[in-house]
Coordinates of C-alpha atoms in Angstrom, one line a residue:
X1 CA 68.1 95.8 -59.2
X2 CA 68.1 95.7 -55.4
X3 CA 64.4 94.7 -54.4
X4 CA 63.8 95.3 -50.4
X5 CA 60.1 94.8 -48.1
X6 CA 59.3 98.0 -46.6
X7 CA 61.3 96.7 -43.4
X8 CA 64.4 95.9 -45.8
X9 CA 64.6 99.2 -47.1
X10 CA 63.9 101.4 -43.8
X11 CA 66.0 98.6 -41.4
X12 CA 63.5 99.1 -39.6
X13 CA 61.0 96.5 -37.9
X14 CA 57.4 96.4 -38.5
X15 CA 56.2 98.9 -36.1
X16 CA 58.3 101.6 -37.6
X17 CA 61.6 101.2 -35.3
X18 CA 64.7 100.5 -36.5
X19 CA 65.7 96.5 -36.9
X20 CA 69.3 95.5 -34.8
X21 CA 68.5 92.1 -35.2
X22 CA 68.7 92.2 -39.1
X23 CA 72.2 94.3 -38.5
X24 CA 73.9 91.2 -37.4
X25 CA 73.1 88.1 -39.9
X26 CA 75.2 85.4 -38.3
X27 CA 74.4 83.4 -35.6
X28 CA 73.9 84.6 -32.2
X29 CA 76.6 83.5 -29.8
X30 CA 75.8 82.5 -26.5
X31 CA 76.1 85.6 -23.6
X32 CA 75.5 85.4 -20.1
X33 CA 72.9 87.8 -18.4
X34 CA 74.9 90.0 -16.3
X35 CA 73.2 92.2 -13.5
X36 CA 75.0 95.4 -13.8
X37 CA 76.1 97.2 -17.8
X38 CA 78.6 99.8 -17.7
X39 CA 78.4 102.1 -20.9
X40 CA 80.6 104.6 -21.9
X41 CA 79.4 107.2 -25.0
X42 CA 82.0 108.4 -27.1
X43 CA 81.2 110.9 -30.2
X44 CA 81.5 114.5 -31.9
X45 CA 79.5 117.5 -29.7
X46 CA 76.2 117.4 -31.9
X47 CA 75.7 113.7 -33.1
X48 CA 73.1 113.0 -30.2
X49 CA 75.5 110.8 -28.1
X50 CA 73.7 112.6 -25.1
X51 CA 70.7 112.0 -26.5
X52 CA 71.7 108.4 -26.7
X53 CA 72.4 108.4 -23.3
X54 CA 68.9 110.2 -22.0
X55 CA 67.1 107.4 -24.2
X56 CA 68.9 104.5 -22.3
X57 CA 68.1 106.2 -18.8
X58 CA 64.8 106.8 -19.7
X59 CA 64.7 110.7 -19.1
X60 CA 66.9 113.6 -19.5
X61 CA 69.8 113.5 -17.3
X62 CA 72.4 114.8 -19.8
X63 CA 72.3 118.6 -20.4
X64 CA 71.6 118.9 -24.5
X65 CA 71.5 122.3 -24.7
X66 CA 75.5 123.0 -24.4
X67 CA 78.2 121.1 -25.2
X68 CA 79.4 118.9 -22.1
X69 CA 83.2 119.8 -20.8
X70 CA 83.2 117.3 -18.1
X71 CA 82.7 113.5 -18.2
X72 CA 79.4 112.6 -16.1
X73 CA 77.7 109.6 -15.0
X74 CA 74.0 108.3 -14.2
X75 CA 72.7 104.8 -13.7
X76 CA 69.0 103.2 -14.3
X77 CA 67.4 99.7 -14.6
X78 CA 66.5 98.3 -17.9
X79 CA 65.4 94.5 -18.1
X80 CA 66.2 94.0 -14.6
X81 CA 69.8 94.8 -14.9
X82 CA 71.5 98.0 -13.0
X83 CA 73.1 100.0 -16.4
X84 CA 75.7 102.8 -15.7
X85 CA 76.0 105.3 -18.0
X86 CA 79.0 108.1 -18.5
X87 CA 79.1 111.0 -21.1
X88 CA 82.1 112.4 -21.9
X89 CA 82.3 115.1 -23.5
X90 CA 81.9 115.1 -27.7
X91 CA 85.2 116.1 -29.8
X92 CA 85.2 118.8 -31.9
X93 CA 84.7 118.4 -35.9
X94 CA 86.5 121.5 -37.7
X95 CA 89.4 121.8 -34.6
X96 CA 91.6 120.3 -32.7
X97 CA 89.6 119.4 -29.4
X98 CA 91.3 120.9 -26.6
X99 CA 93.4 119.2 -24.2
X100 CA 91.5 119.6 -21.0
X101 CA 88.4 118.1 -22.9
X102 CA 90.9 115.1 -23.9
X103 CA 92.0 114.5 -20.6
X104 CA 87.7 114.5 -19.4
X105 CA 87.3 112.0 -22.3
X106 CA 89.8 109.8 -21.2
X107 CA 88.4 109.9 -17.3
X108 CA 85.1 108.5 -18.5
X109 CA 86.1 104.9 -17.9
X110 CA 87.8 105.5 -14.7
X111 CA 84.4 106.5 -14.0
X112 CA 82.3 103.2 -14.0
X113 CA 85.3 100.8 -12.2
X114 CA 86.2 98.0 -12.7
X115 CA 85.7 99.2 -16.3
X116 CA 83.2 99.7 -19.2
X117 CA 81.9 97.0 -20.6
X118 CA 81.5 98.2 -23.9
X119 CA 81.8 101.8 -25.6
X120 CA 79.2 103.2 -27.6
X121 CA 80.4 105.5 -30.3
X122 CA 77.5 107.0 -31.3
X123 CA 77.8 108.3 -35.3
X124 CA 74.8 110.3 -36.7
X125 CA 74.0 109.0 -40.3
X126 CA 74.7 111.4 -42.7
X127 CA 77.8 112.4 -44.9
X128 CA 80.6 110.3 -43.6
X129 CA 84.1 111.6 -44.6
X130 CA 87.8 111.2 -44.4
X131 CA 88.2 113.6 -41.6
X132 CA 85.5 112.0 -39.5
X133 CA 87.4 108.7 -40.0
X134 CA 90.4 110.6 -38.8
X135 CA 88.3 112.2 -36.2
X136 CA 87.1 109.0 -34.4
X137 CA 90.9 107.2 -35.2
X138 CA 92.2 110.3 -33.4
X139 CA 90.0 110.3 -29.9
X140 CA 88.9 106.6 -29.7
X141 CA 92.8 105.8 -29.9
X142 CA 93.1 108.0 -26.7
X143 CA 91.9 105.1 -25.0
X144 CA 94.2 102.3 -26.7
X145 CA 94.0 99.8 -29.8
X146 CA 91.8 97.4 -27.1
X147 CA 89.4 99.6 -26.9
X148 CA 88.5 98.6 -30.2
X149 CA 87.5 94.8 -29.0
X150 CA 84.8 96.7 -26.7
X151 CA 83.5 99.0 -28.9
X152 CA 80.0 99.3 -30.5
X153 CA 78.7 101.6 -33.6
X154 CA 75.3 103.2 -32.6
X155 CA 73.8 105.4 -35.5
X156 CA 71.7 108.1 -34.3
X157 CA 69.2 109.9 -37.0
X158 CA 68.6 106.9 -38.8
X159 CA 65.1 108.0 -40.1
X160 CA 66.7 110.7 -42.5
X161 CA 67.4 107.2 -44.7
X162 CA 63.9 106.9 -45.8
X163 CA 64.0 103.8 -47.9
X164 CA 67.5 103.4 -47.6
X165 CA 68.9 100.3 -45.5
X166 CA 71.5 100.8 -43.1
X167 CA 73.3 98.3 -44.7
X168 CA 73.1 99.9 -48.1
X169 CA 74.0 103.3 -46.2
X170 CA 77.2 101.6 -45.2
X171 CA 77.9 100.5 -48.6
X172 CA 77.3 103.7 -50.1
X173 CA 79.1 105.5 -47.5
X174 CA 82.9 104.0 -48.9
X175 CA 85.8 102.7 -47.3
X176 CA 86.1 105.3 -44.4
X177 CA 83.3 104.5 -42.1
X178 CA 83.9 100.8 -43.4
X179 CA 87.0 101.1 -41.7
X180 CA 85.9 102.4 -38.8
X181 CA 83.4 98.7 -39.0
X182 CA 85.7 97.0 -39.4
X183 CA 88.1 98.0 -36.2
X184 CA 85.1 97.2 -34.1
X185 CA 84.5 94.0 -35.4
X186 CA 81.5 95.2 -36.9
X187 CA 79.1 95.6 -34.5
X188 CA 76.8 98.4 -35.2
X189 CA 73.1 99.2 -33.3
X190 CA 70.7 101.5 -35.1
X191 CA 68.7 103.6 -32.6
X192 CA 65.5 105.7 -32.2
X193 CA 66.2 109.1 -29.9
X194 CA 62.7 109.8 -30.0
X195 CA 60.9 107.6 -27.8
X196 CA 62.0 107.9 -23.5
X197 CA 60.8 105.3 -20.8
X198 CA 59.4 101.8 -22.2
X199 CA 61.8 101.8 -24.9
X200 CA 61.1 98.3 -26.9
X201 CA 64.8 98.5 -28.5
X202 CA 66.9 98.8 -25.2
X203 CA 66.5 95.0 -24.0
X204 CA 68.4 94.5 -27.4
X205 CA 71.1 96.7 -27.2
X206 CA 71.8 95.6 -23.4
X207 CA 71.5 91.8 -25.1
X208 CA 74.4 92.9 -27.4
X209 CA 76.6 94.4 -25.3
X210 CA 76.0 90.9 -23.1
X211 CA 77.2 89.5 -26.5
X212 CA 80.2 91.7 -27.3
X213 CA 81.3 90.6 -23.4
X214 CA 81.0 87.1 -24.1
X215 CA 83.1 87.2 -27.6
X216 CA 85.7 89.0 -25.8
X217 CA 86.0 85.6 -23.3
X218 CA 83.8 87.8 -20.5
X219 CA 87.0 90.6 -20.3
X220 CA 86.4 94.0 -19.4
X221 CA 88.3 97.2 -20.7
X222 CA 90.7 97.9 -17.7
X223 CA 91.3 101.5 -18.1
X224 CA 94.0 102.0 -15.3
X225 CA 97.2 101.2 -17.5
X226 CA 95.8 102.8 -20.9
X227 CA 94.3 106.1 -19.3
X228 CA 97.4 106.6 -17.0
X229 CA 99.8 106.2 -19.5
X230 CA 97.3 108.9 -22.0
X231 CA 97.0 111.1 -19.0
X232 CA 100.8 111.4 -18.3
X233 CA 101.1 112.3 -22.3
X234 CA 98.6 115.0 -21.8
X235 CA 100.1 116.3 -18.7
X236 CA 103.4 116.7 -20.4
X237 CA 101.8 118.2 -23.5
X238 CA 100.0 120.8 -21.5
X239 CA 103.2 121.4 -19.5
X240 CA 105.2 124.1 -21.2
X241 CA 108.5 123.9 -18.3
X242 CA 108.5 119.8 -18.6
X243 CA 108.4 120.0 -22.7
X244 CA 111.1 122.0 -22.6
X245 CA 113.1 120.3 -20.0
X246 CA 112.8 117.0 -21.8
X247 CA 113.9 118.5 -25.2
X248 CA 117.0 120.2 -23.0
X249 CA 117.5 116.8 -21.9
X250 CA 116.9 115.0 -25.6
X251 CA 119.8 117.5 -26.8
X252 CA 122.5 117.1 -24.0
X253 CA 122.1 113.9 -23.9
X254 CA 123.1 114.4 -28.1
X255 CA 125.6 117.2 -27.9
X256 CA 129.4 116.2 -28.6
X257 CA 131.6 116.6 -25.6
X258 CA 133.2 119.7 -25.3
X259 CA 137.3 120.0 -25.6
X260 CA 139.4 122.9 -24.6
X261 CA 141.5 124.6 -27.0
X262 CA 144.8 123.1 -25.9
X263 CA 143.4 120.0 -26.2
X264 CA 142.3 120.4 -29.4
X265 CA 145.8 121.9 -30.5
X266 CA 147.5 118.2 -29.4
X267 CA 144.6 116.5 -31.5
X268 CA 145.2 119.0 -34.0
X269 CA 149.1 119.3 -34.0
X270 CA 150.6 116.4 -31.8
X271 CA 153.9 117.1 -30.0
X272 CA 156.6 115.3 -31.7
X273 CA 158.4 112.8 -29.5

């Protein structure tokens, strides 16, 4: 029988917020302090990835009450460092997201050059299922399988746990949002939406993102070759004259030459010599 302290069971820390440190139990590597963080927030419309952002700003700068359809970006100081921030907008859950939101998605980390330091994929706790693993597989892959070294788990609406760990969520949850863990090396943050300004968890996620950079031997994601090559993919997909062009082209390039008929009489019946 699993026996947890009130912080234990609510992965939280003693004044009620929720615990990163205890999220990551080996031991800390050594990061550098860098002067300037570039996020980028990935996630479905409603899981509070904007929210997210406005709590690392420190005020509302990204519009909650409709779904974003274009990627945006703000910038604020937390610890002493500059942090740049861009939203993209969320992916839908029941449909395929459309195109032009796939193309704003992928321009979020064309948006904070020379590239993001880390992505955020925000992931409210709740039900976690097979299509939301497909979901995430689906729009994070837009960016490329590197994006995966870069890439951070935060869990929004952590207090609906209760007593629950986050650890013993994960558990419970089964092998799909494991998997998802497990592609970003797992490195998860739990955070609190409801406090704005002083925020006492911030200096710790900006810590770990320092972290994540330092693991990944102080690389950035360099979005120029992955986003271009996604972009062109879209373009063509969205392009009903080139689609059909290129399948013209797929079947000529297939078809058997053509012979005339007298031809094909000699190859049929050849003259006798």
């Amino acid at each position: 029988m699993e026996t947890n302290t009130p912080e234990e069971a609510t992965g939280t820390t003693g004044n009620g917020m929720p615990g990163p440190e205890k999220e990551k139990r080996e031991p800390a590597a050594a990061s550098t302090h860098l002067s300037e963080l570039r996020l980028v927030l990935l996630g479905w419309r409603w899981p509070g990835k904007s929210l997210t952002g406005n709590t690392i700003l420190g005020r509302e700068e990204f519009r909650l009450e409709r779904a974003a359809e274009f990627s945006v970006k703000r910038e604020t100081e937390v610890t002493g460092r500059r942090v740049i921030v861009v939203d993209t907008p969320g992916w839908f859950t029941s449909q395929d997201t459309p195109a032009c939101y796939q193309q704003e998605i992928v321009k979020g980390p064309t948006m904070c050059a020379p590239g993001p330091h880390a992505f955020l994929l925000v992931i409210p706790v709740g039900m976690f299922s097979e299509v939301d693993r497909t979901r995430i597989e689906e729009h994070v892959g837009l960016f490329g399988e590197s994006v995966w070294r870069h890439t951070i788990v935060v869990f929004t609406w952590a207090e609906v746990l209760r007593n629950i760990s986050i650890e013993r969520y994960i558990r419970r949850e089964g092998k799909d949002l494991q998997w998802v863990l497990e592609k970003c090396k797992k490195r998860y943050f739990v955070i609190n939406n409801y406090i704005f300004g002083e925020h006492p968890q911030l200096g710790r996620l900006m810590e770990k993102v320092e972290k994540v950079v330092a693991e990944e031997g102080g690389g950035l994601y360099n979005p120029e070759e992955e986003v271009e090559r996604r972009k062109r993919t879209l373009d063509q997909n969205q392009n009903p004259t080139a689609q059909s062009q290129a399948r013209e082209g797929r079947e000529l390039g297939a078809r058997p030459k053509q012979i005339s008929s007298a031809a094909l009489a000699q190859v049929v019946d050849p003259p006798v010599n």
